[in-house]
mmCIF file of C-alpha atoms in Angstrom:
data_model
loop_
_atom_site.group_PDB
_atom_site.id
_atom_site.type_symbol
_atom_site.label_atom_id
_atom_site.label_comp_id
_atom_site.label_asym_id
_atom_site.label_seq_id
_atom_site.Cartn_x
_atom_site.Cartn_y
_atom_site.Cartn_z
ATOM 1 C CA MET A 871 83.020 92.153 71.600
ATOM 2 C CA ASP A 872 82.411 95.394 69.020
ATOM 3 C CA ALA A 873 83.259 94.324 65.750
ATOM 4 C CA HIS A 874 84.527 98.056 65.411
ATOM 5 C CA LYS A 875 86.725 97.881 68.421
ATOM 6 C CA VAL A 876 88.173 94.857 67.312
ATOM 7 C CA SER A 877 88.945 95.857 63.675
ATOM 8 C CA GLU A 878 90.913 98.909 65.123
ATOM 9 C CA LEU A 879 93.063 96.475 67.351
ATOM 10 C CA LYS A 880 93.893 94.416 64.159
ATOM 11 C CA ALA A 881 95.145 97.582 62.701
ATOM 12 C CA PHE A 882 97.169 98.604 65.363
ATOM 13 C CA VAL A 883 98.680 95.211 65.781
ATOM 14 C CA THR A 884 99.549 95.626 61.947
ATOM 15 C CA SER A 885 101.245 99.223 62.758
ATOM 16 C CA CYS A 886 103.115 97.315 65.426
ATOM 17 C CA ARG A 887 104.690 94.643 63.128
ATOM 18 C CA SER A 888 105.651 97.114 60.572
ATOM 19 C CA ASP A 889 107.412 99.503 63.236
ATOM 20 C CA PRO A 890 107.931 97.727 66.597
ATOM 21 C CA SER A 891 109.291 101.488 67.705
ATOM 22 C CA ILE A 892 105.270 102.574 68.380
ATOM 23 C CA LEU A 893 105.660 100.509 71.630
ATOM 24 C CA HIS A 894 107.686 102.772 72.881
ATOM 25 C CA HIS A 895 105.774 105.890 72.441
ATOM 26 C CA PRO A 896 105.379 107.130 76.194
ATOM 27 C CA SER A 897 101.677 107.168 75.926
ATOM 28 C CA LEU A 898 102.039 103.444 75.349
ATOM 29 C CA ALA A 899 103.648 102.676 78.781
ATOM 30 C CA PHE A 900 100.654 100.755 80.498
ATOM 31 C CA PHE A 901 100.333 98.469 77.217
ATOM 32 C CA ARG A 902 104.073 97.800 77.566
ATOM 33 C CA ASP A 903 103.786 96.962 81.014
ATOM 34 C CA TYR A 904 101.200 94.240 80.328
ATOM 35 C CA LEU A 905 102.709 92.838 77.469
ATOM 36 C CA GLN A 906 106.116 92.446 79.888
ATOM 37 C CA SER A 907 103.963 90.814 82.876
ATOM 38 C CA LEU A 908 102.905 88.295 80.417
ATOM 39 C CA GLY A 909 106.719 87.213 79.450
ATOM 40 C CA ALA A 910 106.778 89.163 76.199
ATOM 41 C CA ARG A 911 109.947 90.267 74.926
ATOM 42 C CA LEU A 912 109.903 93.786 73.281
ATOM 43 C CA PRO A 913 112.727 94.940 71.078
ATOM 44 C CA PRO A 914 115.131 97.766 71.775
ATOM 45 C CA GLN A 915 113.916 101.400 71.476
ATOM 46 C CA ALA A 916 115.455 102.145 67.521
ATOM 47 C CA MET A 917 115.769 105.807 66.419
ATOM 48 C CA SER A 918 113.155 105.445 63.706
ATOM 49 C CA LYS A 919 110.802 107.936 63.104
ATOM 50 C CA ASN A 920 107.635 107.349 65.399
ATOM 51 C CA PRO A 921 104.390 107.287 63.603
ATOM 52 C CA MET A 922 102.480 108.344 66.376
ATOM 53 C CA LYS A 923 104.411 111.798 67.155
ATOM 54 C CA GLY A 924 102.208 114.389 67.412
ATOM 55 C CA GLU A 925 102.034 118.012 64.929
ATOM 56 C CA ASN A 926 104.106 119.907 67.845
ATOM 57 C CA ASP A 927 107.417 117.226 68.174
ATOM 58 C CA ASP A 928 108.571 118.196 64.689
ATOM 59 C CA ASP A 929 108.724 121.699 65.602
ATOM 60 C CA MET A 930 110.205 120.688 68.869
ATOM 61 C CA THR A 931 113.101 118.688 67.737
ATOM 62 C CA LYS A 932 113.743 121.695 65.278
ATOM 63 C CA ALA A 933 114.204 123.976 68.244
ATOM 64 C CA ALA A 934 116.199 121.390 70.199
ATOM 65 C CA PRO A 935 119.745 122.500 69.133
ATOM 66 C CA ASP A 936 118.884 126.048 70.594
ATOM 67 C CA SER A 937 117.331 125.017 73.422
ATOM 68 C CA VAL A 938 119.666 122.235 74.901
ATOM 69 C CA ASP A 939 120.709 123.034 78.256
ATOM 70 C CA LYS A 940 124.844 123.061 78.048
ATOM 71 C CA LYS A 941 125.913 121.115 80.977
ATOM 72 C CA PRO A 942 129.685 121.485 82.724
ATOM 73 C CA TYR A 943 132.132 118.748 81.334
ATOM 74 C CA GLN A 944 132.284 115.989 83.401
ATOM 75 C CA LYS A 945 134.891 113.017 83.200
ATOM 76 C CA PRO A 946 133.365 109.935 81.949
ATOM 77 C CA GLU A 947 133.936 108.142 85.263
ATOM 78 C CA ASP A 948 132.429 110.873 87.332
ATOM 79 C CA ALA A 949 129.207 110.889 84.692
ATOM 80 C CA ALA A 950 129.030 107.101 85.294
ATOM 81 C CA ILE A 951 129.215 107.470 88.831
ATOM 82 C CA GLU A 952 126.160 110.126 88.765
ATOM 83 C CA ASP A 953 124.172 107.961 86.256
ATOM 84 C CA GLU A 954 121.393 106.148 87.776
ATOM 85 C CA ILE A 955 121.202 102.627 87.836
ATOM 86 C CA ILE A 956 119.027 101.031 85.570
ATOM 87 C CA GLU A 957 117.665 97.793 86.948
ATOM 88 C CA SER A 958 117.658 95.239 83.748
ATOM 89 C CA ASP A 959 114.358 93.323 83.557
ATOM 90 C CA ILE A 960 113.827 89.401 85.114
ATOM 91 C CA GLU A 961 113.413 86.317 82.665
ATOM 92 C CA LEU A 962 110.432 84.491 84.440
ATOM 93 C CA ASP A 963 108.729 81.420 84.094
ATOM 94 C CA GLY A 964 105.043 80.857 84.448
ATOM 95 C CA GLU A 965 101.874 81.573 83.337
ATOM 96 C CA LEU A 966 99.777 84.380 85.321
ATOM 97 C CA VAL A 967 96.435 85.159 85.552
ATOM 98 C CA GLU A 968 94.736 89.021 85.621
ATOM 99 C CA PRO A 969 93.857 90.018 89.135
ATOM 100 C CA ASP A 970 89.961 89.556 90.205
ATOM 101 C CA ASN A 971 88.610 92.572 91.704
ATOM 102 C CA GLY A 972 84.962 91.876 92.339
ATOM 103 C CA PRO A 973 83.540 92.649 95.742
ATOM 104 C CA PRO A 974 84.675 89.930 98.708
ATOM 105 C CA GLN A 975 82.544 87.264 99.437
ATOM 106 C CA LYS A 976 80.575 87.137 102.441
ATOM 107 C CA MET A 977 82.252 85.323 105.717
ATOM 108 C CA GLY A 978 81.057 84.217 108.838
ATOM 109 C CA ASP A 979 81.171 86.386 112.160
ATOM 110 C CA PRO A 980 83.593 84.384 114.071
ATOM 111 C CA SER A 981 82.329 85.898 117.358
ATOM 112 C CA THR A 982 79.039 84.357 116.675
ATOM 113 C CA GLU A 983 78.156 81.549 119.008
ATOM 114 C CA VAL A 984 77.354 78.214 117.112
ATOM 115 C CA SER A 985 74.514 76.269 118.330
ATOM 116 C CA GLU A 986 72.785 72.640 117.181
ATOM 117 C CA GLU A 987 70.444 73.949 114.572
ATOM 118 C CA SER A 988 72.946 76.541 113.038
ATOM 119 C CA ARG A 989 75.390 73.882 112.628
ATOM 120 C CA ASP A 990 72.808 71.193 110.817
ATOM 121 C CA VAL A 991 71.922 74.317 108.484
ATOM 122 C CA ALA A 992 75.842 74.959 107.767
ATOM 123 C CA GLN A 993 76.216 71.148 107.206
ATOM 124 C CA MET A 994 73.027 71.182 104.475
ATOM 125 C CA CYS A 995 74.375 74.175 103.071
ATOM 126 C CA LYS A 996 77.644 72.601 102.545
ATOM 127 C CA THR A 997 76.206 69.265 101.097
ATOM 128 C CA LYS A 998 74.311 71.614 98.682
ATOM 129 C CA ALA A 999 77.318 73.231 97.478
ATOM 130 C CA MET A 1000 79.289 70.160 97.136
ATOM 131 C CA ASN A 1001 77.248 69.013 95.094
ATOM 132 C CA ALA A 1002 77.335 71.929 93.012
ATOM 133 C CA ILE A 1003 81.230 71.920 93.075
ATOM 134 C CA SER A 1004 81.231 68.578 91.634
ATOM 135 C CA ASP A 1005 80.350 70.104 88.505
ATOM 136 C CA LEU A 1006 82.835 71.771 88.400
ATOM 137 C CA VAL A 1007 85.864 70.109 88.984
ATOM 138 C CA GLU A 1008 86.924 66.420 88.639
ATOM 139 C CA PRO A 1009 85.346 64.305 90.543
ATOM 140 C CA LYS A 1010 87.970 62.605 92.648
ATOM 141 C CA PHE A 1011 88.658 66.239 94.153
ATOM 142 C CA SER A 1012 85.165 66.900 95.528
ATOM 143 C CA TYR A 1013 85.739 65.418 98.622
ATOM 144 C CA PHE A 1014 88.919 67.924 99.671
ATOM 145 C CA ILE A 1015 87.508 70.799 98.485
ATOM 146 C CA CYS A 1016 87.447 74.051 100.531
ATOM 147 C CA HIS A 1017 86.914 77.838 99.665
ATOM 148 C CA GLU A 1018 90.337 78.284 98.960
ATOM 149 C CA SER A 1019 90.833 75.806 96.346
ATOM 150 C CA VAL A 1020 87.578 76.513 95.058
ATOM 151 C CA PHE A 1021 88.738 80.352 94.202
ATOM 152 C CA VAL A 1022 92.413 78.699 92.961
ATOM 153 C CA LYS A 1023 90.871 76.472 90.429
ATOM 154 C CA LEU A 1024 88.582 79.558 89.235
ATOM 155 C CA ARG A 1025 91.504 81.698 89.076
ATOM 156 C CA LYS A 1026 90.514 84.129 91.048
ATOM 157 C CA PRO A 1027 93.705 84.783 92.851
ATOM 158 C CA ASN A 1028 92.618 87.631 95.176
ATOM 159 C CA ALA A 1029 89.291 85.631 96.493
ATOM 160 C CA ALA A 1030 91.787 82.562 97.760
ATOM 161 C CA ILE A 1031 94.131 85.118 99.216
ATOM 162 C CA ARG A 1032 91.162 86.855 101.512
ATOM 163 C CA ASP A 1033 90.115 83.479 101.970
ATOM 164 C CA SER A 1034 93.313 82.188 103.311
ATOM 165 C CA ASP A 1035 93.888 84.913 105.315
ATOM 166 C CA ALA A 1036 90.582 84.443 107.385
ATOM 167 C CA ALA A 1037 91.392 80.964 107.905
ATOM 168 C CA LEU A 1038 94.836 81.551 108.966
ATOM 169 C CA GLN A 1039 93.639 84.528 111.520
ATOM 170 C CA ILE A 1040 91.370 81.358 112.737
ATOM 171 C CA ASN A 1041 93.988 78.658 113.227
ATOM 172 C CA PRO A 1042 97.531 79.989 112.515
ATOM 173 C CA ASP A 1043 98.723 76.614 111.820
ATOM 174 C CA SER A 1044 96.478 75.856 108.840
ATOM 175 C CA ALA A 1045 98.365 74.200 106.025
ATOM 176 C CA LYS A 1046 95.451 74.508 103.640
ATOM 177 C CA GLY A 1047 95.598 78.158 104.397
ATOM 178 C CA TYR A 1048 99.372 78.837 103.602
ATOM 179 C CA LYS A 1049 98.818 76.183 100.629
ATOM 180 C CA TYR A 1050 96.298 78.025 98.651
ATOM 181 C CA ARG A 1051 97.203 81.369 99.495
ATOM 182 C CA GLY A 1052 100.724 80.581 98.106
ATOM 183 C CA MET A 1053 99.170 79.225 94.971
ATOM 184 C CA ALA A 1054 97.218 82.182 94.660
ATOM 185 C CA LYS A 1055 100.104 84.514 95.099
ATOM 186 C CA ALA A 1056 102.195 82.592 92.360
ATOM 187 C CA MET A 1057 99.255 82.960 89.756
ATOM 188 C CA LEU A 1058 99.581 86.895 90.651
ATOM 189 C CA GLY A 1059 103.558 86.581 90.495
ATOM 190 C CA GLN A 1060 104.548 87.085 93.602
ATOM 191 C CA TRP A 1061 106.768 84.650 93.805
ATOM 192 C CA GLU A 1062 108.924 85.220 96.457
ATOM 193 C CA GLU A 1063 105.532 85.445 98.819
ATOM 194 C CA ALA A 1064 104.460 82.269 97.297
ATOM 195 C CA ALA A 1065 107.646 80.655 98.019
ATOM 196 C CA SER A 1066 107.426 81.761 101.410
ATOM 197 C CA ASP A 1067 104.004 80.259 101.925
ATOM 198 C CA LEU A 1068 104.596 77.112 100.157
ATOM 199 C CA HIS A 1069 107.617 75.883 102.281
ATOM 200 C CA VAL A 1070 105.322 76.672 105.392
ATOM 201 C CA ALA A 1071 102.629 75.036 104.133
ATOM 202 C CA SER A 1072 105.005 71.893 103.395
ATOM 203 C CA LYS A 1073 106.608 71.871 106.757
ATOM 204 C CA LEU A 1074 103.014 71.646 108.252
ATOM 205 C CA ASP A 1075 101.589 69.034 105.888
ATOM 206 C CA TYR A 1076 103.693 67.902 103.089
ATOM 207 C CA ASP A 1077 101.853 66.825 100.323
ATOM 208 C CA GLU A 1078 103.118 66.225 96.367
ATOM 209 C CA GLU A 1079 100.808 69.306 94.916
ATOM 210 C CA ILE A 1080 102.731 71.538 97.013
ATOM 211 C CA ASN A 1081 106.112 69.986 95.905
ATOM 212 C CA SER A 1082 104.740 70.333 92.371
ATOM 213 C CA VAL A 1083 104.354 74.090 93.063
ATOM 214 C CA LEU A 1084 107.113 74.715 94.696
ATOM 215 C CA LYS A 1085 109.324 73.449 91.276
ATOM 216 C CA LYS A 1086 107.588 76.100 89.673
ATOM 217 C CA VAL A 1087 107.855 78.905 91.935
ATOM 218 C CA GLU A 1088 111.219 78.569 93.672
ATOM 219 C CA PRO A 1089 113.485 79.371 90.406
ATOM 220 C CA ASN A 1090 111.383 82.549 90.032
ATOM 221 C CA ALA A 1091 111.864 83.494 93.678
ATOM 222 C CA HIS A 1092 115.199 82.856 93.663
ATOM 223 C CA LYS A 1093 116.100 84.799 90.256
ATOM 224 C CA ILE A 1094 114.361 87.948 92.232
ATOM 225 C CA GLU A 1095 116.530 87.077 95.014
ATOM 226 C CA GLU A 1096 119.850 86.848 93.015
ATOM 227 C CA HIS A 1097 118.425 90.537 91.376
ATOM 228 C CA ARG A 1098 117.783 92.489 94.105
ATOM 229 C CA ARG A 1099 121.068 91.285 95.678
ATOM 230 C CA LYS A 1100 122.947 92.138 92.562
ATOM 231 C CA TYR A 1101 121.680 96.066 92.360
ATOM 232 C CA GLU A 1102 121.932 96.203 95.789
ATOM 233 C CA ARG A 1103 125.808 95.679 95.692
ATOM 234 C CA LEU A 1104 125.968 97.634 92.721
ATOM 235 C CA ARG A 1105 124.182 100.397 94.771
ATOM 236 C CA LYS A 1106 126.570 100.116 97.781
ATOM 237 C CA GLU A 1107 129.410 100.002 95.459
ATOM 238 C CA ARG A 1108 128.199 103.027 93.719
ATOM 239 C CA GLU A 1109 127.674 104.481 96.966
ATOM 240 C CA ALA A 1110 131.404 103.840 98.263
ATOM 241 C CA GLN A 1111 132.850 105.809 94.992
ATOM 242 C CA LYS A 1112 130.524 108.606 95.997
ATOM 243 C CA ILE A 1113 132.174 108.573 99.303
ATOM 244 C CA GLU A 1114 135.840 108.315 97.651
ATOM 245 C CA ARG A 1115 135.306 110.936 95.353
ATOM 246 C CA GLU A 1116 134.096 113.374 97.983
ATOM 247 C CA ARG A 1117 137.251 112.733 100.122
ATOM 248 C CA GLN A 1118 139.581 113.093 96.928
ATOM 249 C CA ARG A 1119 137.850 116.349 96.618
ATOM 250 C CA GLN A 1120 137.955 117.751 99.992
ATOM 251 C CA ARG A 1121 141.553 116.796 99.735
ATOM 252 C CA ALA A 1122 141.955 118.658 96.595
ATOM 253 C CA GLU A 1123 140.485 121.535 98.140
ATOM 254 C CA ALA A 1124 142.788 121.416 100.851
ATOM 255 C CA ASN A 1125 145.744 121.232 98.501
ATOM 256 C CA ALA A 1126 143.862 124.314 97.068
ATOM 257 C CA VAL A 1127 144.211 126.231 100.215
ATOM 258 C CA TYR A 1128 147.826 124.952 100.860
ATOM 259 C CA GLU A 1129 148.716 126.181 97.473
ATOM 260 C CA ARG A 1130 147.140 129.730 97.759
ATOM 261 C CA GLY A 1131 148.518 129.828 101.498
ATOM 262 C CA LYS A 1132 152.222 129.367 100.079
ATOM 263 C CA ASN A 1133 151.622 132.000 97.165
ATOM 264 C CA GLU A 1134 150.151 134.893 99.577
ATOM 265 C CA SER A 1135 152.301 137.083 101.002
ATOM 266 C CA THR A 1136 149.644 140.272 102.547
ATOM 267 C CA SER A 1137 150.077 141.459 105.950
ATOM 268 C CA GLU A 1138 146.678 140.172 106.280
ATOM 269 C CA ASN A 1139 147.536 136.786 106.114
ATOM 270 C CA LYS A 1140 150.970 136.909 107.376
ATOM 271 C CA ALA A 1141 150.084 134.781 110.584
ATOM 272 C CA PHE A 1142 148.146 132.119 108.548
ATOM 273 C CA ASP A 1143 150.986 131.851 106.196
ATOM 274 C CA ALA A 1144 153.370 131.297 109.018
ATOM 275 C CA GLU A 1145 151.473 128.073 109.929
ATOM 276 C CA PRO A 1146 153.414 125.023 108.644
ATOM 277 C CA LYS A 1147 151.143 123.565 105.853
ATOM 278 C CA ASP A 1148 149.751 120.042 106.136
ATOM 279 C CA PRO A 1149 147.112 119.030 103.396
ATOM 280 C CA ASP A 1150 146.069 116.446 105.729
ATOM 281 C CA SER A 1151 145.620 118.090 108.605
ATOM 282 C CA LEU A 1152 144.054 121.000 107.165
ATOM 283 C CA ALA A 1153 141.225 118.432 105.797
ATOM 284 C CA ALA A 1154 140.412 117.092 109.572
ATOM 285 C CA LEU A 1155 139.716 120.655 110.648
ATOM 286 C CA GLN A 1156 136.750 122.274 110.225
ATOM 287 C CA ASP A 1157 137.776 125.986 109.965
ATOM 288 C CA GLY A 1158 134.914 128.437 110.676
ATOM 289 C CA SER A 1159 132.722 125.516 112.935
ATOM 290 C CA VAL A 1160 132.663 123.904 116.319
ATOM 291 C CA ILE A 1161 133.537 120.012 115.771
ATOM 292 C CA SER A 1162 131.848 117.568 117.571
ATOM 293 C CA ILE A 1163 133.647 114.754 119.342
ATOM 294 C CA HIS A 1164 132.765 111.331 119.629
ATOM 295 C CA SER A 1165 135.770 109.114 120.222
ATOM 296 C CA SER A 1166 139.139 109.297 122.218
ATOM 297 C CA ASN A 1167 140.964 108.490 118.657
ATOM 298 C CA GLU A 1168 138.965 111.511 117.234
ATOM 299 C CA LEU A 1169 139.999 113.724 120.126
ATOM 300 C CA GLN A 1170 143.409 112.818 119.785
ATOM 301 C CA THR A 1171 143.253 113.329 115.591
ATOM 302 C CA LYS A 1172 142.162 117.033 116.138
ATOM 303 C CA MET A 1173 144.401 117.728 118.719
ATOM 304 C CA THR A 1174 147.601 116.390 116.684
ATOM 305 C CA ALA A 1175 146.395 118.490 113.698
ATOM 306 C CA ALA A 1176 146.294 121.255 115.496
ATOM 307 C CA VAL A 1177 149.304 121.165 116.848
ATOM 308 C CA ARG A 1178 150.770 120.511 113.134
ATOM 309 C CA LEU A 1179 149.030 123.821 112.073
ATOM 310 C CA SER A 1180 150.483 125.456 115.494
ATOM 311 C CA ARG A 1181 146.630 126.411 115.666
ATOM 312 C CA LEU A 1182 145.110 127.271 119.267
ATOM 313 C CA VAL A 1183 142.506 124.640 120.298
ATOM 314 C CA ILE A 1184 139.631 125.418 122.693
ATOM 315 C CA LEU A 1185 138.394 122.041 124.284
ATOM 316 C CA TYR A 1186 134.375 122.732 125.195
ATOM 317 C CA PHE A 1187 133.120 120.006 127.626
ATOM 318 C CA THR A 1188 129.257 119.853 127.700
ATOM 319 C CA ALA A 1189 126.051 117.915 128.634
ATOM 320 C CA THR A 1190 123.029 117.609 127.106
ATOM 321 C CA TRP A 1191 121.406 117.661 130.464
ATOM 322 C CA CYS A 1192 122.944 121.212 131.656
ATOM 323 C CA GLY A 1193 120.856 124.455 130.953
ATOM 324 C CA PRO A 1194 124.129 126.812 131.057
ATOM 325 C CA CYS A 1195 125.802 124.762 128.273
ATOM 326 C CA ARG A 1196 122.253 125.386 126.158
ATOM 327 C CA PHE A 1197 122.804 129.055 126.583
ATOM 328 C CA MET A 1198 126.737 128.815 125.869
ATOM 329 C CA ALA A 1199 126.590 126.500 122.683
ATOM 330 C CA PRO A 1200 124.893 129.133 120.095
ATOM 331 C CA ILE A 1201 127.659 131.997 121.361
ATOM 332 C CA TYR A 1202 130.526 129.229 121.037
ATOM 333 C CA LYS A 1203 129.527 128.337 117.593
ATOM 334 C CA ALA A 1204 129.301 132.225 116.568
ATOM 335 C CA LEU A 1205 132.609 132.560 118.288
ATOM 336 C CA ALA A 1206 133.990 129.654 115.704
ATOM 337 C CA GLU A 1207 132.512 131.370 112.717
ATOM 338 C CA LYS A 1208 134.378 134.454 113.860
ATOM 339 C CA HIS A 1209 137.673 132.826 114.747
ATOM 340 C CA ARG A 1210 138.468 130.515 111.621
ATOM 341 C CA ASN A 1211 141.957 129.812 112.876
ATOM 342 C CA ILE A 1212 141.031 128.753 115.830
ATOM 343 C CA VAL A 1213 140.159 125.187 116.591
ATOM 344 C CA PHE A 1214 136.808 124.801 118.359
ATOM 345 C CA LEU A 1215 135.931 121.523 119.411
ATOM 346 C CA LYS A 1216 132.867 119.636 121.931
ATOM 347 C CA VAL A 1217 132.917 116.560 123.689
ATOM 348 C CA ASP A 1218 129.814 115.397 125.596
ATOM 349 C CA ILE A 1219 130.915 114.303 129.242
ATOM 350 C CA ASP A 1220 128.106 111.624 128.826
ATOM 351 C CA GLU A 1221 129.858 110.330 125.749
ATOM 352 C CA LEU A 1222 133.231 110.256 126.679
ATOM 353 C CA GLY A 1223 133.635 110.258 130.344
ATOM 354 C CA ASN A 1224 137.091 108.620 130.092
ATOM 355 C CA ASP A 1225 138.388 111.826 128.581
ATOM 356 C CA ALA A 1226 136.387 114.002 130.696
ATOM 357 C CA HIS A 1227 138.164 112.502 133.625
ATOM 358 C CA ARG A 1228 141.488 113.008 131.881
ATOM 359 C CA TRP A 1229 141.167 116.636 131.710
ATOM 360 C CA ASN A 1230 139.778 116.875 135.154
ATOM 361 C CA VAL A 1231 136.177 118.212 134.678
ATOM 362 C CA ASN A 1232 134.526 118.738 137.679
ATOM 363 C CA SER A 1233 131.482 120.363 136.332
ATOM 364 C CA VAL A 1234 130.136 121.997 132.926
ATOM 365 C CA PRO A 1235 130.303 124.126 130.980
ATOM 366 C CA THR A 1236 134.170 123.791 131.137
ATOM 367 C CA PHE A 1237 136.588 125.509 128.169
ATOM 368 C CA PHE A 1238 140.280 124.422 128.003
ATOM 369 C CA PHE A 1239 142.610 126.635 125.981
ATOM 370 C CA VAL A 1240 144.963 124.108 124.232
ATOM 371 C CA LYS A 1241 148.573 125.210 122.843
ATOM 372 C CA ASP A 1242 150.986 123.139 121.167
ATOM 373 C CA GLY A 1243 148.597 119.617 122.907
ATOM 374 C CA LYS A 1244 149.023 121.184 126.448
ATOM 375 C CA GLU A 1245 146.743 123.161 128.409
ATOM 376 C CA VAL A 1246 147.542 127.375 128.634
ATOM 377 C CA ASP A 1247 144.154 128.454 130.271
ATOM 378 C CA LYS A 1248 140.720 127.316 131.043
ATOM 379 C CA VAL A 1249 137.637 128.916 131.668
ATOM 380 C CA VAL A 1250 134.653 127.277 133.990
ATOM 381 C CA GLY A 1251 130.797 128.190 133.789
ATOM 382 C CA ALA A 1252 128.642 129.910 131.565
ATOM 383 C CA ASP A 1253 130.966 133.042 131.416
ATOM 384 C CA LYS A 1254 130.588 134.507 128.082
ATOM 385 C CA SER A 1255 132.634 138.024 128.526
ATOM 386 C CA GLY A 1256 135.487 135.738 130.027
ATOM 387 C CA LEU A 1257 135.619 133.405 127.373
ATOM 388 C CA GLU A 1258 135.617 135.987 124.665
ATOM 389 C CA GLN A 1259 138.650 137.963 126.364
ATOM 390 C CA LYS A 1260 140.275 134.481 126.744
ATOM 391 C CA ILE A 1261 140.082 134.150 123.032
ATOM 392 C CA ALA A 1262 141.136 137.632 122.472
ATOM 393 C CA MET A 1263 143.984 137.127 124.582
ATOM 394 C CA HIS A 1264 145.163 133.755 123.463
ATOM 395 C CA ALA A 1265 144.610 134.670 119.653
ATOM 396 C CA ALA A 1266 147.035 137.381 119.994
ATOM 397 C CA LYS A 1267 150.130 135.266 121.064
ATOM 398 C CA PRO A 1268 152.301 133.916 118.279
#
């Protein structure tokens, strides 16, 4: 190596020893990743002054108090939910090797027809190769050698994986293919994949070498699996907390609407104030929008909420294959946005056939007008004017 570069490296290592916080500089992220891949433990980031800080960093630090964005106050538990889950490092055992990124070795064409002459030539080449290999490995292994094992012993895992893949394409039940691919993946730190290949190899043709490697690979694979399950569980718990918080927010909004309704006495809101106020029922209904129903229980829940609030309900039976229904869909949505005190429900007859039968739906689209849980009127067909007139008539009734 270049003597000057070596001296620079020594100086850098000396600086790291005197101030380990240097390693946390953003520009050295690649170096931290490399150290951790070797199993190194880095010291926690300290608040000490970083000697690698640029000239402009001090100016930015001085200006920071005036430039910090003021965020709205959050409860500690809310802030904890919003924080991203940061996974801890896994302490794994085992020595890794640098990936070999050289060009792939040449392989034969599997579609080529093998002749006696080519077989003899191949045998001669194999003999020469075996003699050459015997100089690289212990003599007792020379009779059991194959491409993949050579690459593993030469610590060229990517080459071993390529050869193993090729062997497994020719013979999917090759124990050696799985064995050496598993050993190569273990060299690269791909512990779970390595364990999987080695288990398959052991089932096909067990030997002590596979068992020995598995004893080193399996603990790391188990640690990774446990780590993944732990954080999957944490993410699910975090998601459940978010859903619960959203539900509480919606309920709080419904309560706010309820409290406003009690205090408003203008003529514009008299009809609305006359409704029995029920936060749960208000939360179940989506004022100003069309509610798609997907179960009989859901339909009953919406109907019950409407009865409690003395709301008029329009129950629209439709189907995805119905052309007139597609014509009426945007009209129905616009009417829902206009008449916010009316409950607009939508049911697909193919999804809820029993409910369609219970309401005696003979064609679609059909619009039922329901008050206090009872049908009071209906419109059959894509009759925009008729639907608007019925809405105006029934909305005016107390």
